PDB file of C-alpha atoms in Angstrom:
ATOM      1  CA  MET A 400    -149.067 -14.996   6.664  1.00  0.00           C
ATOM      2  CA  ASP A 401    -151.394 -14.378   3.716  1.00  0.00           C
ATOM      3  CA  THR A 402    -153.006 -17.785   4.177  1.00  0.00           C
ATOM      4  CA  TYR A 403    -153.645 -16.987   7.839  1.00  0.00           C
ATOM      5  CA  ILE A 404    -155.374 -13.698   6.975  1.00  0.00           C
ATOM      6  CA  GLY A 405    -157.315 -15.361   4.163  1.00  0.00           C
ATOM      7  CA  MET A 406    -158.522 -18.096   6.509  1.00  0.00           C
ATOM      8  CA  TRP A 407    -159.775 -15.563   9.062  1.00  0.00           C
ATOM      9  CA  GLY A 408    -161.469 -13.594   6.303  1.00  0.00           C
ATOM     10  CA  TRP A 409    -163.449 -16.656   5.251  1.00  0.00           C
ATOM     11  CA  ILE A 410    -164.314 -17.474   8.866  1.00  0.00           C
ATOM     12  CA  TRP A 411    -165.760 -13.968   9.325  1.00  0.00           C
ATOM     13  CA  VAL A 412    -167.716 -14.165   6.063  1.00  0.00           C
ATOM     14  CA  VAL A 413    -169.255 -17.513   7.037  1.00  0.00           C
ATOM     15  CA  ALA A 414    -170.007 -16.282  10.583  1.00  0.00           C
ATOM     16  CA  PHE A 415    -171.662 -13.167   9.134  1.00  0.00           C
ATOM     17  CA  LEU A 416    -173.832 -15.226   6.787  1.00  0.00           C
ATOM     18  CA  VAL A 417    -174.837 -17.664   9.536  1.00  0.00           C
ATOM     19  CA  LEU A 418    -175.735 -14.775  11.853  1.00  0.00           C
ATOM     20  CA  PHE A 419    -177.913 -13.003   9.294  1.00  0.00           C
ATOM     21  CA  ILE A 420    -179.591 -16.170   8.074  1.00  0.00           C
ATOM     22  CA  GLY A 421    -180.381 -16.949  11.728  1.00  0.00           C
ATOM     23  CA  ILE A 422    -181.832 -13.465  12.249  1.00  0.00           C
ATOM     24  CA  GLY A 423    -183.911 -13.912   9.080  1.00  0.00           C
ATOM     25  CA  VAL A 424    -185.305 -17.272  10.208  1.00  0.00           C
ATOM     26  CA  TRP A 425    -186.080 -15.869  13.679  1.00  0.00           C
ATOM     27  CA  GLY A 426    -187.882 -12.871  12.143  1.00  0.00           C
ATOM     28  CA  MET A 427    -189.775 -15.096   9.716  1.00  0.00           C
ATOM     29  CA  LYS A 428    -191.130 -17.174  12.601  1.00  0.00           C
ATOM     30  CA  LYS A 429    -192.372 -14.031  14.388  1.00  0.00           C
ATOM     31  CA  THR A 430    -194.104 -12.626  11.285  1.00  0.00           C
ATOM     32  CA  LYS A 431    -197.703 -13.770  10.914  1.00  0.00           C
ATOM     33  CA  ASN A 432    -199.059 -11.499   8.134  1.00  0.00           C
ATOM     34  CA  ASP A 433    -198.191  -8.582   5.844  1.00  0.00           C
ATOM     35  CA  GLU A 434    -198.883  -5.973   8.511  1.00  0.00           C
ATOM     36  CA  ASP A 435    -196.466  -7.676  10.920  1.00  0.00           C
ATOM     37  CA  PHE A 436    -193.809  -7.505   8.219  1.00  0.00           C
ATOM     38  CA  ALA A 437    -194.476  -3.854   7.388  1.00  0.00           C
ATOM     39  CA  VAL A 438    -194.821  -2.350  10.857  1.00  0.00           C
ATOM     40  CA  ALA A 439    -193.545  -4.999  13.292  1.00  0.00           C
ATOM     41  CA  ARG A 440    -196.904  -4.964  15.088  1.00  0.00           C
ATOM     42  CA  GLY A 441    -196.268  -1.368  16.179  1.00  0.00           C
ATOM     43  CA  ALA A 442    -193.482  -2.533  18.487  1.00  0.00           C
ATOM     44  CA  TYR A 443    -191.173   0.382  17.701  1.00  0.00           C
ATOM     45  CA  GLY A 444    -191.578   3.792  19.263  1.00  0.00           C
ATOM     46  CA  PRO A 445    -191.133   7.200  17.680  1.00  0.00           C
ATOM     47  CA  ILE A 446    -187.400   7.458  18.445  1.00  0.00           C
ATOM     48  CA  THR A 447    -186.585   4.179  16.670  1.00  0.00           C
ATOM     49  CA  LEU A 448    -188.764   5.173  13.720  1.00  0.00           C
ATOM     50  CA  ALA A 449    -187.094   8.584  13.565  1.00  0.00           C
ATOM     51  CA  PHE A 450    -183.641   7.024  13.349  1.00  0.00           C
ATOM     52  CA  ALA A 451    -184.763   4.499  10.709  1.00  0.00           C
ATOM     53  CA  PHE A 452    -186.424   7.226   8.632  1.00  0.00           C
ATOM     54  CA  ALA A 453    -183.418   9.540   8.934  1.00  0.00           C
ATOM     55  CA  ALA A 454    -181.008   6.740   8.016  1.00  0.00           C
ATOM     56  CA  THR A 455    -183.016   6.052   4.863  1.00  0.00           C
ATOM     57  CA  ILE A 456    -182.890   9.704   3.858  1.00  0.00           C
ATOM     58  CA  ALA A 457    -179.235  10.089   4.817  1.00  0.00           C
ATOM     59  CA  SER A 458    -178.247   7.085   2.732  1.00  0.00           C
ATOM     60  CA  GLY A 459    -179.834   8.497  -0.405  1.00  0.00           C
ATOM     61  CA  ALA A 460    -178.335  11.921   0.202  1.00  0.00           C
ATOM     62  CA  THR A 461    -174.919  10.478   0.886  1.00  0.00           C
ATOM     63  CA  PHE A 462    -174.644   8.524  -2.332  1.00  0.00           C
ATOM     64  CA  MET A 463    -176.649  10.700  -4.722  1.00  0.00           C
ATOM     65  CA  SER A 464    -176.675  14.386  -3.850  1.00  0.00           C
ATOM     66  CA  VAL A 465    -173.555  15.060  -1.776  1.00  0.00           C
ATOM     67  CA  PRO A 466    -171.043  14.123  -4.509  1.00  0.00           C
ATOM     68  CA  GLY A 467    -172.882  16.306  -7.024  1.00  0.00           C
ATOM     69  CA  MET A 468    -173.051  19.208  -4.602  1.00  0.00           C
ATOM     70  CA  ALA A 469    -169.361  18.829  -3.775  1.00  0.00           C
ATOM     71  CA  TYR A 470    -168.566  18.896  -7.481  1.00  0.00           C
ATOM     72  CA  SER A 471    -170.616  22.036  -8.128  1.00  0.00           C
ATOM     73  CA  LYS A 472    -169.845  24.004  -4.929  1.00  0.00           C
ATOM     74  CA  GLY A 473    -166.299  22.917  -4.266  1.00  0.00           C
ATOM     75  CA  PHE A 474    -164.784  23.213  -0.795  1.00  0.00           C
ATOM     76  CA  ALA A 475    -167.826  25.123   0.533  1.00  0.00           C
ATOM     77  CA  ALA A 476    -169.744  21.826   0.402  1.00  0.00           C
ATOM     78  CA  ILE A 477    -167.735  20.575   3.406  1.00  0.00           C
ATOM     79  CA  TRP A 478    -170.302  22.157   5.746  1.00  0.00           C
ATOM     80  CA  TYR A 479    -173.104  19.973   4.467  1.00  0.00           C
ATOM     81  CA  PRO A 480    -171.855  16.591   5.753  1.00  0.00           C
ATOM     82  CA  ALA A 481    -170.757  18.264   8.988  1.00  0.00           C
ATOM     83  CA  THR A 482    -174.203  19.695   9.834  1.00  0.00           C
ATOM     84  CA  TYR A 483    -176.610  17.429   7.955  1.00  0.00           C
ATOM     85  CA  PRO A 484    -176.603  14.480  10.406  1.00  0.00           C
ATOM     86  CA  ILE A 485    -177.446  16.714  13.352  1.00  0.00           C
ATOM     87  CA  ALA A 486    -180.208  18.552  11.501  1.00  0.00           C
ATOM     88  CA  ILE A 487    -181.843  15.463   9.999  1.00  0.00           C
ATOM     89  CA  TYR A 488    -181.899  13.453  13.216  1.00  0.00           C
ATOM     90  CA  VAL A 489    -183.222  16.313  15.353  1.00  0.00           C
ATOM     91  CA  GLY A 490    -185.813  17.137  12.691  1.00  0.00           C
ATOM     92  CA  MET A 491    -186.951  13.542  12.390  1.00  0.00           C
ATOM     93  CA  ILE A 492    -187.244  13.098  16.150  1.00  0.00           C
ATOM     94  CA  LEU A 493    -189.517  16.144  16.221  1.00  0.00           C
ATOM     95  CA  ALA A 494    -191.547  15.244  13.120  1.00  0.00           C
ATOM     96  CA  ILE A 495    -191.887  11.482  13.507  1.00  0.00           C
ATOM     97  CA  LYS A 496    -194.297  11.778  16.443  1.00  0.00           C
ATOM     98  CA  LEU A 497    -196.739  13.604  14.166  1.00  0.00           C
ATOM     99  CA  ILE A 498    -196.156  11.163  11.322  1.00  0.00           C
ATOM    100  CA  LYS A 499    -196.677   8.135  13.607  1.00  0.00           C
ATOM    101  CA  ARG A 500    -199.848   9.603  15.111  1.00  0.00           C
ATOM    102  CA  ALA A 501    -201.313  10.275  11.649  1.00  0.00           C
ATOM    103  CA  GLY A 502    -200.241   6.824  10.390  1.00  0.00           C
ATOM    104  CA  ASP A 503    -201.922   5.140  13.360  1.00  0.00           C
ATOM    105  CA  LYS A 504    -205.093   7.161  12.780  1.00  0.00           C
ATOM    106  CA  PHE A 505    -205.363   6.071   9.133  1.00  0.00           C
ATOM    107  CA  ARG A 506    -203.885   2.587   9.807  1.00  0.00           C
ATOM    108  CA  SER A 507    -201.404   3.016   6.975  1.00  0.00           C
ATOM    109  CA  ASN A 508    -198.247   0.914   6.682  1.00  0.00           C
ATOM    110  CA  SER A 509    -196.255   3.129   4.327  1.00  0.00           C
ATOM    111  CA  LEU A 510    -195.957   6.749   3.317  1.00  0.00           C
ATOM    112  CA  PRO A 511    -197.578   6.195  -0.121  1.00  0.00           C
ATOM    113  CA  GLU A 512    -200.465   4.348   1.546  1.00  0.00           C
ATOM    114  CA  PHE A 513    -200.882   7.209   4.032  1.00  0.00           C
ATOM    115  CA  LEU A 514    -200.896   9.831   1.264  1.00  0.00           C
ATOM    116  CA  GLY A 515    -203.483   7.811  -0.674  1.00  0.00           C
ATOM    117  CA  GLN A 516    -205.782   7.557   2.364  1.00  0.00           C
ATOM    118  CA  ARG A 517    -205.505  11.219   3.220  1.00  0.00           C
TER     119      ARG A 517
END
């Protein structure tokens, strides 16, 4: 039985690698210059950008600040992970339209580039 599970584990690992290498090759063929790589030729709308931005923030908060807050606040910290996803995604959906409009105006590809041009 263990050999059977081990075999399927390796099949999934290889399938995963093949899938992501294929996605990488496909994306590489579509990318013509640095701007294409950075902003995907502006193909994504504000909702997609809001979710990507919020996921970046949520990942950092999840692994860095939440354990420390839970250690210092104790059980009261349980409210943070319960309400944070709702607040961050709603906030980003509202704010990203302004951020995208300003980024398009200054033709900046990243937040540091935007702040430098402002």
